[in-house]
XYZ file of C-alpha atoms in Angstrom:
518
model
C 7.440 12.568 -17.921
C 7.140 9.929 -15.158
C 4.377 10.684 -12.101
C 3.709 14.008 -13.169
C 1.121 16.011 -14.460
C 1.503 17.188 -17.856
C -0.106 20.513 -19.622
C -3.942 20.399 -19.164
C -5.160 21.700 -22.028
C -7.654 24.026 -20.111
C -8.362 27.581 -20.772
C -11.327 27.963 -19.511
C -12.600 30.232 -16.752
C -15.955 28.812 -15.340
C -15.988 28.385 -11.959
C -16.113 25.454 -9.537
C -17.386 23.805 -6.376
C -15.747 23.139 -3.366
C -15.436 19.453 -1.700
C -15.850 18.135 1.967
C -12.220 18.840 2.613
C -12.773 22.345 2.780
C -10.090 22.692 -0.106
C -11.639 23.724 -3.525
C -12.184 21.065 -5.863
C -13.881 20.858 -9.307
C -15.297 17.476 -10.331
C -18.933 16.412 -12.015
C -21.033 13.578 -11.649
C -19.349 12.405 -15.243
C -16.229 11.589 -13.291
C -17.417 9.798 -10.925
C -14.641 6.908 -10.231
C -16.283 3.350 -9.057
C -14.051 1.389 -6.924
C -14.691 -2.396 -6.333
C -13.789 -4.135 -3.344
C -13.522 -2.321 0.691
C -10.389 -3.855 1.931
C -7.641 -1.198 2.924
C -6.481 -0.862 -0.956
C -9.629 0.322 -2.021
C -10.665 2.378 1.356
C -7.493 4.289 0.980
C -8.734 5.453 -2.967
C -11.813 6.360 -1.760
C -11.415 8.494 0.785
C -8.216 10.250 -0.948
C -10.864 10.574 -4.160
C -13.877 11.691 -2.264
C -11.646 14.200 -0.202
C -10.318 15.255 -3.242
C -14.195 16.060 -4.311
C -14.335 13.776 -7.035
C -17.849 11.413 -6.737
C -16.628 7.682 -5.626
C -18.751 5.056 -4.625
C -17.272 2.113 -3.330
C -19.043 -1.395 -4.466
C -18.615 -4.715 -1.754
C -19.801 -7.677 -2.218
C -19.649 -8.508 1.598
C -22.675 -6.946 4.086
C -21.305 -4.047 6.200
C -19.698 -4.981 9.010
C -18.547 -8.188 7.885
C -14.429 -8.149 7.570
C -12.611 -10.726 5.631
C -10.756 -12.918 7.716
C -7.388 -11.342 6.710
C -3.888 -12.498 6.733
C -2.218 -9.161 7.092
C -1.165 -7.830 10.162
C 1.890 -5.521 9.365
C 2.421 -2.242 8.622
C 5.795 -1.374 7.151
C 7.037 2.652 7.272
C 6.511 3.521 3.774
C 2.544 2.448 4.295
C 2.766 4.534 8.138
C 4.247 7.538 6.178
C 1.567 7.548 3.871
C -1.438 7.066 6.463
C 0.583 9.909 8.779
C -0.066 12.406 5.479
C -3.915 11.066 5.970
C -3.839 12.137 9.668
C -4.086 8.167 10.634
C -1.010 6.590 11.660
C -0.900 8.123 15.584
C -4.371 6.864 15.861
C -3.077 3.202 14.708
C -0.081 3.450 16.585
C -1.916 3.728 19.797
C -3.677 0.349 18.964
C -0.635 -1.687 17.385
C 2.419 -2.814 18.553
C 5.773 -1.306 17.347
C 8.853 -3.917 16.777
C 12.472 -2.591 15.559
C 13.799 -5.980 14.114
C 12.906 -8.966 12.989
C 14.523 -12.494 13.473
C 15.284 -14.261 10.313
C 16.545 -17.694 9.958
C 17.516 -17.654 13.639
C 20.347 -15.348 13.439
C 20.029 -12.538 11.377
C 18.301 -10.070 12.983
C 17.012 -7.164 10.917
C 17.340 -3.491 12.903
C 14.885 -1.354 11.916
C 15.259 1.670 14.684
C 17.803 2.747 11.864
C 15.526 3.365 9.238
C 15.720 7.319 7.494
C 11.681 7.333 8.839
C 9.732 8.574 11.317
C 8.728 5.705 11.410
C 12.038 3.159 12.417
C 9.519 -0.188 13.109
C 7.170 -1.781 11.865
C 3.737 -1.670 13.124
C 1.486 -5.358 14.236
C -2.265 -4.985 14.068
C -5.258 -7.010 12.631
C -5.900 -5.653 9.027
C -9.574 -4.138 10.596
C -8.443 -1.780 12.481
C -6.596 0.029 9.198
C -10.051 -0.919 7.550
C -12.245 0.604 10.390
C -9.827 4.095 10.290
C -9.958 3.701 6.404
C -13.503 3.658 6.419
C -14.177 6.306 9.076
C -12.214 8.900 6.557
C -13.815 7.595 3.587
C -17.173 8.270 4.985
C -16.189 11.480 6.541
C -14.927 12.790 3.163
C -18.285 12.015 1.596
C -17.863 8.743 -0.489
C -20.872 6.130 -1.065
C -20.717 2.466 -0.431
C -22.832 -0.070 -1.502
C -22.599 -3.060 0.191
C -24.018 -6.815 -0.538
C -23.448 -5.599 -4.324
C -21.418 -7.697 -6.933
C -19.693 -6.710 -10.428
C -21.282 -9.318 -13.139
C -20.384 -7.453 -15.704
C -18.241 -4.484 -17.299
C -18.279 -2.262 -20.698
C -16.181 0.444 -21.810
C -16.705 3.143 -24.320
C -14.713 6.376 -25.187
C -16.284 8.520 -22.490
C -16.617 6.047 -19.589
C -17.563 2.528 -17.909
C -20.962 1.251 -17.148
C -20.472 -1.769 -15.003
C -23.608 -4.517 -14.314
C -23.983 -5.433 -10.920
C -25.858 -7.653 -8.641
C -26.997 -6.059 -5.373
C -29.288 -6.512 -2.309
C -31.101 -9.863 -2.729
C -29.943 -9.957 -6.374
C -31.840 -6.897 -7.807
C -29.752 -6.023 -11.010
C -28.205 -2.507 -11.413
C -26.458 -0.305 -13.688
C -23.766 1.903 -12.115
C -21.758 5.015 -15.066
C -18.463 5.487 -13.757
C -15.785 7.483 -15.794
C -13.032 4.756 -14.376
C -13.251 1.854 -12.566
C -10.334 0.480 -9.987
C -10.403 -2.975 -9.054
C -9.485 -3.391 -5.291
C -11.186 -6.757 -5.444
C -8.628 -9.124 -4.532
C -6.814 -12.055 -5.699
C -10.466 -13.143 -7.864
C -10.654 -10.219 -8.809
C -14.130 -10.282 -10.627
C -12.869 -6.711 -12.511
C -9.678 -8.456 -13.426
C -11.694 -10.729 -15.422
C -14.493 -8.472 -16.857
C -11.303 -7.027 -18.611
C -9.946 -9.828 -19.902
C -6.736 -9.252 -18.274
C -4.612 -12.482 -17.137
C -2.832 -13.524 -14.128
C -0.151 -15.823 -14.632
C 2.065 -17.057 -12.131
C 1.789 -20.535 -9.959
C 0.952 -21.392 -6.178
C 4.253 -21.656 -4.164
C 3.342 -23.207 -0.681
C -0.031 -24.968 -0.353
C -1.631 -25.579 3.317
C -0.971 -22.567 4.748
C -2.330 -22.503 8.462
C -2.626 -18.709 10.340
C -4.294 -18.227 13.978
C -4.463 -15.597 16.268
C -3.598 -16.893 19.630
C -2.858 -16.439 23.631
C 0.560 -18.070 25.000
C 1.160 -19.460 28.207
C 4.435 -18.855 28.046
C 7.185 -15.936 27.235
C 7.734 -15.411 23.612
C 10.179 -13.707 21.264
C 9.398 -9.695 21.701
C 9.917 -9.119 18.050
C 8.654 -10.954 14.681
C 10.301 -14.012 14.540
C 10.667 -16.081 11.186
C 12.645 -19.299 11.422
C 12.336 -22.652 9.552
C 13.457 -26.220 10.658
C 13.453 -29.625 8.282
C 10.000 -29.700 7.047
C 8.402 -26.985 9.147
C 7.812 -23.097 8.759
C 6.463 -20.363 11.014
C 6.377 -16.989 11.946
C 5.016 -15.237 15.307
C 4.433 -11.571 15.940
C 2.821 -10.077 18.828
C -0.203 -7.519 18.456
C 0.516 -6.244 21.786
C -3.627 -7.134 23.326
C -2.088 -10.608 24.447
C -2.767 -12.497 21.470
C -0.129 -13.272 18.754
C -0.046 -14.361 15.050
C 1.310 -17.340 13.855
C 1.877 -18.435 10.194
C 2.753 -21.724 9.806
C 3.659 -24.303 7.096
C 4.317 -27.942 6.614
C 5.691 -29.628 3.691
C 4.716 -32.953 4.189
C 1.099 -31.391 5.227
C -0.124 -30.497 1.455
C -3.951 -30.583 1.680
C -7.123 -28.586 0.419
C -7.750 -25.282 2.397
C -10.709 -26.549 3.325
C -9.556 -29.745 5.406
C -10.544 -28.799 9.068
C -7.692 -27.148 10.872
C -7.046 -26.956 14.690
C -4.996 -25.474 17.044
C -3.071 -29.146 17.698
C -1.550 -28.928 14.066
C -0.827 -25.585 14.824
C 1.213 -26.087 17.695
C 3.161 -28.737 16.143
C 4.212 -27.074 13.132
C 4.809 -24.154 15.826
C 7.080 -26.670 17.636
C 8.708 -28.061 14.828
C 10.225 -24.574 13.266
C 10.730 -22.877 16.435
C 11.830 -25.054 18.583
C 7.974 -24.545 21.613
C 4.701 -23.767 20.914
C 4.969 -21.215 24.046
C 1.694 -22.887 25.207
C -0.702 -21.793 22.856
C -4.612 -21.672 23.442
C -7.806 -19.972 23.183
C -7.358 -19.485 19.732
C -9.434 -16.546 18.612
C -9.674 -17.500 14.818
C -7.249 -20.250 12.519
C -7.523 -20.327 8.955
C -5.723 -22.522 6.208
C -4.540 -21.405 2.805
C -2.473 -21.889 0.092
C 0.092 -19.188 -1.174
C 0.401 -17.800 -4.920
C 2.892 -15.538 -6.818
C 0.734 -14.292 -9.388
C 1.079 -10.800 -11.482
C -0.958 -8.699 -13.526
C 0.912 -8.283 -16.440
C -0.808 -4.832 -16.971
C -2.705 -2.881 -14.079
C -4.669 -0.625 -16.622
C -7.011 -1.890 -19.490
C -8.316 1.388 -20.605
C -10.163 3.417 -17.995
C -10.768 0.234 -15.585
C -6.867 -0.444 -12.704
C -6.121 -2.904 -10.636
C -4.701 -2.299 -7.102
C -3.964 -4.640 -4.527
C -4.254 -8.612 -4.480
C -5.818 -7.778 -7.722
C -2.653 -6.847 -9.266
C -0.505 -8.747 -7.253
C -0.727 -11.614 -4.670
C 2.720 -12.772 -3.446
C 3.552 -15.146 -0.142
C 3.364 -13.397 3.031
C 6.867 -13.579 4.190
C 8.006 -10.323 5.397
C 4.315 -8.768 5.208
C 4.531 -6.779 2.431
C 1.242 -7.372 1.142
C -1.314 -5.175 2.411
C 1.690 -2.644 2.559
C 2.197 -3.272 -1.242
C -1.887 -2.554 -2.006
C -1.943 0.657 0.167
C 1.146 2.188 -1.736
C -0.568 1.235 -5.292
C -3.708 2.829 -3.712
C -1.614 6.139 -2.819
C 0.063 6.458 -5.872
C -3.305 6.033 -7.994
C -5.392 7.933 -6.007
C -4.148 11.853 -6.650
C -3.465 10.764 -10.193
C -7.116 10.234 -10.794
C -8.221 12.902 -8.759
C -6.304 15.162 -10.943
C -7.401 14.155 -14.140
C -11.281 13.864 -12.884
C -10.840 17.430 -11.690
C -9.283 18.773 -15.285
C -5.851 19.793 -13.796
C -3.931 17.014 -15.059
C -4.026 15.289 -19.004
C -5.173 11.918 -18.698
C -1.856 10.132 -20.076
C -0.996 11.038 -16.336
C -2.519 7.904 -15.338
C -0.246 5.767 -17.674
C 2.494 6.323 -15.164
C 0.892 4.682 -12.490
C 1.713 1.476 -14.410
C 5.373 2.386 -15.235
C 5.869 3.011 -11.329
C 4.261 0.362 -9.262
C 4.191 -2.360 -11.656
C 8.282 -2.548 -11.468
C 7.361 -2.509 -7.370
C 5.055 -5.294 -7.545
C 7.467 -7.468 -9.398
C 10.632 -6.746 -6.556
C 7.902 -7.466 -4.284
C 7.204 -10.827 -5.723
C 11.203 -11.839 -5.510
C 11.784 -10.704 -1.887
C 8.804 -12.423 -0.550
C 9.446 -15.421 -2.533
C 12.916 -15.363 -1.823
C 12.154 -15.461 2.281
C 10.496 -18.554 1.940
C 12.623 -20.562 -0.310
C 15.683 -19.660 1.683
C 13.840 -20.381 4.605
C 12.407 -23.530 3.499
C 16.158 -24.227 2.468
C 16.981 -28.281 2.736
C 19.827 -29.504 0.041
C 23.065 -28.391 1.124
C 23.866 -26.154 -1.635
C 20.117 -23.877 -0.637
C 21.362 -24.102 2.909
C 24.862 -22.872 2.020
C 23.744 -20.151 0.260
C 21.159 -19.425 2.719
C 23.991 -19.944 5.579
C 26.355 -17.012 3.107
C 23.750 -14.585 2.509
C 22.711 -14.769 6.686
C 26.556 -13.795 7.216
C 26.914 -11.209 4.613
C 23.831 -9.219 5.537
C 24.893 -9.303 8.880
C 28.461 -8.058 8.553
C 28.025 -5.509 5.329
C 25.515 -2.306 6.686
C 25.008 -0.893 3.166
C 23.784 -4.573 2.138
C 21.664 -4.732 5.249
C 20.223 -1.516 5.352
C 19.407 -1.542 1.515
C 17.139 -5.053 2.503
C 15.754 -3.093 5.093
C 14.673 -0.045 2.822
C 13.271 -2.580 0.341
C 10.888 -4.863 2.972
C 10.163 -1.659 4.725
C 8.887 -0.029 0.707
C 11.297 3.352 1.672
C 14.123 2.145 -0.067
C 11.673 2.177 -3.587
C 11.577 5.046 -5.992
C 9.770 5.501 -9.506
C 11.964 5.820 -12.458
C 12.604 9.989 -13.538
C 12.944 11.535 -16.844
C 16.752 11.890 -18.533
C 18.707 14.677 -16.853
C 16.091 15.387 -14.244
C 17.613 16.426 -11.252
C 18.670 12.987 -8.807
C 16.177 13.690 -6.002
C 13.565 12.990 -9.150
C 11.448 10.533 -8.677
C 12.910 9.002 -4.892
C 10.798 9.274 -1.522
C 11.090 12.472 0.237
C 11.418 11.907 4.022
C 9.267 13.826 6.574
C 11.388 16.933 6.741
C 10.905 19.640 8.903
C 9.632 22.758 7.821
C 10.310 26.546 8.651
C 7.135 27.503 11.328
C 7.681 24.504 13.321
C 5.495 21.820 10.693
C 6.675 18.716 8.832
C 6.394 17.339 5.693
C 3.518 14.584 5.752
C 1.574 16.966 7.966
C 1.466 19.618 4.650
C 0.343 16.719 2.633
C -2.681 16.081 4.436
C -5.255 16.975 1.610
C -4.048 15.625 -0.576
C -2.135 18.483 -2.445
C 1.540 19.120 -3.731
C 4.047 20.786 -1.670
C 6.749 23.070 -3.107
C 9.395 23.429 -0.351
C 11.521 26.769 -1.339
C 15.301 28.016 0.498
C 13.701 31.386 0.089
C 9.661 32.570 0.686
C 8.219 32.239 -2.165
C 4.783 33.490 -3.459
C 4.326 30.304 -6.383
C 1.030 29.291 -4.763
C -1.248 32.067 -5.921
C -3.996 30.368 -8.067
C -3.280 26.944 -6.946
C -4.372 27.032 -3.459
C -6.585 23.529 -3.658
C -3.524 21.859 -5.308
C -0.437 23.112 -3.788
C 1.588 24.358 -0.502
C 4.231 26.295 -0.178
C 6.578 25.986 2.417
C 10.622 26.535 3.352
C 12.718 24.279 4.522
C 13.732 24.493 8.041
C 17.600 23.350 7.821
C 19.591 25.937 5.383
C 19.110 23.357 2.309
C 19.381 25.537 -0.660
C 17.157 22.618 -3.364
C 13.760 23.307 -4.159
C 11.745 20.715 -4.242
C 8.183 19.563 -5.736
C 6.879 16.725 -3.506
C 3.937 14.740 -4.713
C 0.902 14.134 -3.236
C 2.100 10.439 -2.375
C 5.660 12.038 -0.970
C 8.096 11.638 -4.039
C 9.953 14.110 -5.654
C 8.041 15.316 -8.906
C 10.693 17.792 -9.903
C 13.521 19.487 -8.088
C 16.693 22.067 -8.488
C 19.293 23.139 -6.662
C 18.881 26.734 -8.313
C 15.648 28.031 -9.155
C 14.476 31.145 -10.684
C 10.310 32.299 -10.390
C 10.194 31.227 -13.489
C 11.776 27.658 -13.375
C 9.449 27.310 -10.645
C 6.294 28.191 -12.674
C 7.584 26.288 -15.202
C 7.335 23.326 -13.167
C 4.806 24.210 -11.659
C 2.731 24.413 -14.670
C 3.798 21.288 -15.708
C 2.782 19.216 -12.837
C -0.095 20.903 -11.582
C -1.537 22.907 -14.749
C -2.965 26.046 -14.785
C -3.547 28.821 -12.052
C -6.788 29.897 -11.584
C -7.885 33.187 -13.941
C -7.942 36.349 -11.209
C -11.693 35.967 -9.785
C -12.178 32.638 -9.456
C -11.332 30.712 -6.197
C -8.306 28.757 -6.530
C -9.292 25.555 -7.710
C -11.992 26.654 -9.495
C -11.101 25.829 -12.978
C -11.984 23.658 -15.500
């Protein structure tokens, strides 16, 4: 059983409560879920957990209002698929700016307006403004934060977590959580209340960003190129300022050496040939670049999501796409063991299925870089091969593509399950004029059925039921996070209940409200 629910063990019949969604939930204070750190990863849990009715409250370190200074500015279309089944990705859209290819290593260029998405671009914004439409919906759906509070300390026991923290002007507090996620970055302070290590090494040191306004014309698309000892990328956000990454190899120094926009322009200069007249810089930043992994992302009842779990160079900017995908697969798996539906060895497969993610997201990031920091002739010969092949074999091409872009990525499905098991379900139309992601929003299951079907009786707060539009004769289980949990290309009612008791658990007993049980 991979990403599924299994049998629930409930027969009870007492009824439930219903959540801020609208859409019956059950959940008590006892399983309430405590998620450390506000970036996107863990704004993404909360609101998915809160609308899902379970208690959440979200602990930051940082005062409200006070954003990190972030390096991510992509969206990829696996993260806007998952934000359009929130209801958020036309609101983003309208603020970023879509590109269909990238330039990589000066002549490869990448075509993403052939993508199997809704979605065929990528998306460049600052990281707040998914933080700001993150939070929004978090707070909407009823989750607490606590700000200016930090995790000092962290038990376990059999029936939950009680987690010491520091908060307002140091006052000590005790927060009960039944799990804990740590969405707390690369030092991670959960990561290391668990004991849990993070090996891996720093790969480029002296990393320089800035947000900037050009004098001149510049590339209309995300342009990656390297030159001798120089690096740098450059992506419009479409408000007339630009990002550029940057990196020098004879330029190793501490991230805290001053940085300013002169160095910037050089290295600028140096990999791309002009700095397009860069200026009014509205913030720069220096870093240094690790590929590090978790070698676990559960310790008992306490995950890691995010930088937490993984921090990887920012070539092809997968990162922030990486957390929000963790965040999405996590969240309805807690949700459905907090609200009884789902056993808790459900939550063992989130490890089996992004884990293996993370680590392919390590070696394509990491492989950008070194091929395009390439400088012995047998790197740049192999870089030089690789640039040709891509661009002359599609399959090769477009399976890059699906993997930078996170829809070529599937979880792993039980022997003999049916092939569409465990892979990404595209945003298929449905019979009544609706689409896929829009049936996820709420975070339920949707079974999509050749025929009508009446399988959602009792499961109302948990699952859809809908027909395909086309004349496609499989029946499908999509998850909550769009992947096929089950599927058949011939299904009886009772194959269907079958399944569906199997992912979902239980219907409601006949007088309670669907979703009632527990």
């Amino acid at each position: 059983m991979t990403g599924t629910t299994g049998p629930t063990g409930n027969s009870g019949t007492t009824c439930g409560t219903t959540g801020t969604t609208g859409i019956t939930r059950t959940a008590t204070p006892a399983s309430r879920v405590l998620v450390v750190g506000s970036g996107p990863t863990g704004l993404l849990l909360a609101g998915d957990l809160a609308g899902a009715g379970v208690p959440v409250t979200v602990v930051e370190k940082r005062p409200h209002g006070i954003s990190n200074l972030s390096r991510a500015f992509v969206l990829h279309a696996r993260t806007l698929e998952q934000l359009d089944a929130r209801g958020l990705a036309d609101g983003l859209e309208s603020v970023g700016q879509p590109l269909d290819r990238l330039r990589l290593f000066g002549r490869l260029t990448v075509d993403l307006s052939t993508l199997p998405s809704r979605y065929r671009h990528l998306l460049v914004l600052p990281q707040y403004e998914v933080e700001k439409a993150l939070e929004r919906r978090a707070v909407e759906a009823g989750a607490e934060f606590r700000y200016e509070t930090e995790l000092t300390g962290l038990t376990q026991d059999a029936d939950g977590v009680t987690v010491e923290a520091a908060g307002p002007r140091g006052r000590a507090e005790t927060l009960r959580a039944a799990y804990v996620v740590g969405a707390d970055g690369m030092r991670s302070a959960v990561r290391q209340a668990v004991g849990l290590p993070f090996p891996g090494r720093s790969v480029i040191r002296s990393v320089v960003l800035a947000d900037v306004r050009l004098a001149e014309q510049s590339p209309s698309l995300l342009t990656v190129n390297a030159a001798g000892d120089a690096f740098a990328f450059l992506a419009p956000f479409g408000d007339g300022y630009h990002r550029v990454i940057g990196w020098h190899r004879g330029r190793d120094v501490p991230d805290g050496e001053p940085l300013d926009l002169a160095e910037i322009k050089e290295i600028t200069r140096l990999a791309l040939g002009r700095d397009f007249g860069m200026h009014d810089a509205r913030w720069m930043s220096r870093f240094h670049s690790d590929e590090r992994q978790a070698p676990a992302y559960r310790a008992g009842r306490v995950f890691l999501a995010g930088d937490a779990a993984h921090v990887h160079t920012p070539a092809g900017g997968q990162g922030m796409n990486t957390g929000l995908q963790d965040a999405a697969n996590l969240s309805w798996k807690l949700a459905a063991v907090a609200t009884g539906h789902a056993d808790p060895a459900l939550l063992d497969t989130y490890q089996a299925e992004r884990h293996p993610v993370g680590r392919a997201v390590l070696r394509s990031s990491g492989g950008i870089v070194r091929l395009a920091m390439a400088k012995r002739p047998w790197t740049l010969a192999a870089r030089g091969a690789l640039t040709a092949f891509l661009g002359a074999v599609g399959p090769a091409r477009r399976k890059a593509a699906g993997r930078l872009t996170g829809i070529g990525h599937r979880y792993p499905a039980p022997r003999g399950a049916h092939p569409l098991t465990g892979a990404r379900v595209p945003d298929v139309d449905l019979a009544g004029g609706g689409r896929l992601y829009e049936a996820l929003r709420g975070g339920r299951f949707v079974l999509i059925t050749p025929q009508p079907h009446e399988a959602g009786a009792g499961r109302g707060d948990r699952l859809a039921v809908a027909r395909w539009a086309s004349g496609r004769r499989t029946t499908v289980l999509v998850r909550p996070d769009g992947y096929a949990a089950w599927a058949a290309d011939s299904a009886d009612a009772g194959g269907i209940e079958a399944a569906l008791a199997r992912h979902l658990g239980p219907a409601a007993p006949a007088g309670c409200a669907p979703g009632d049980l527990r």
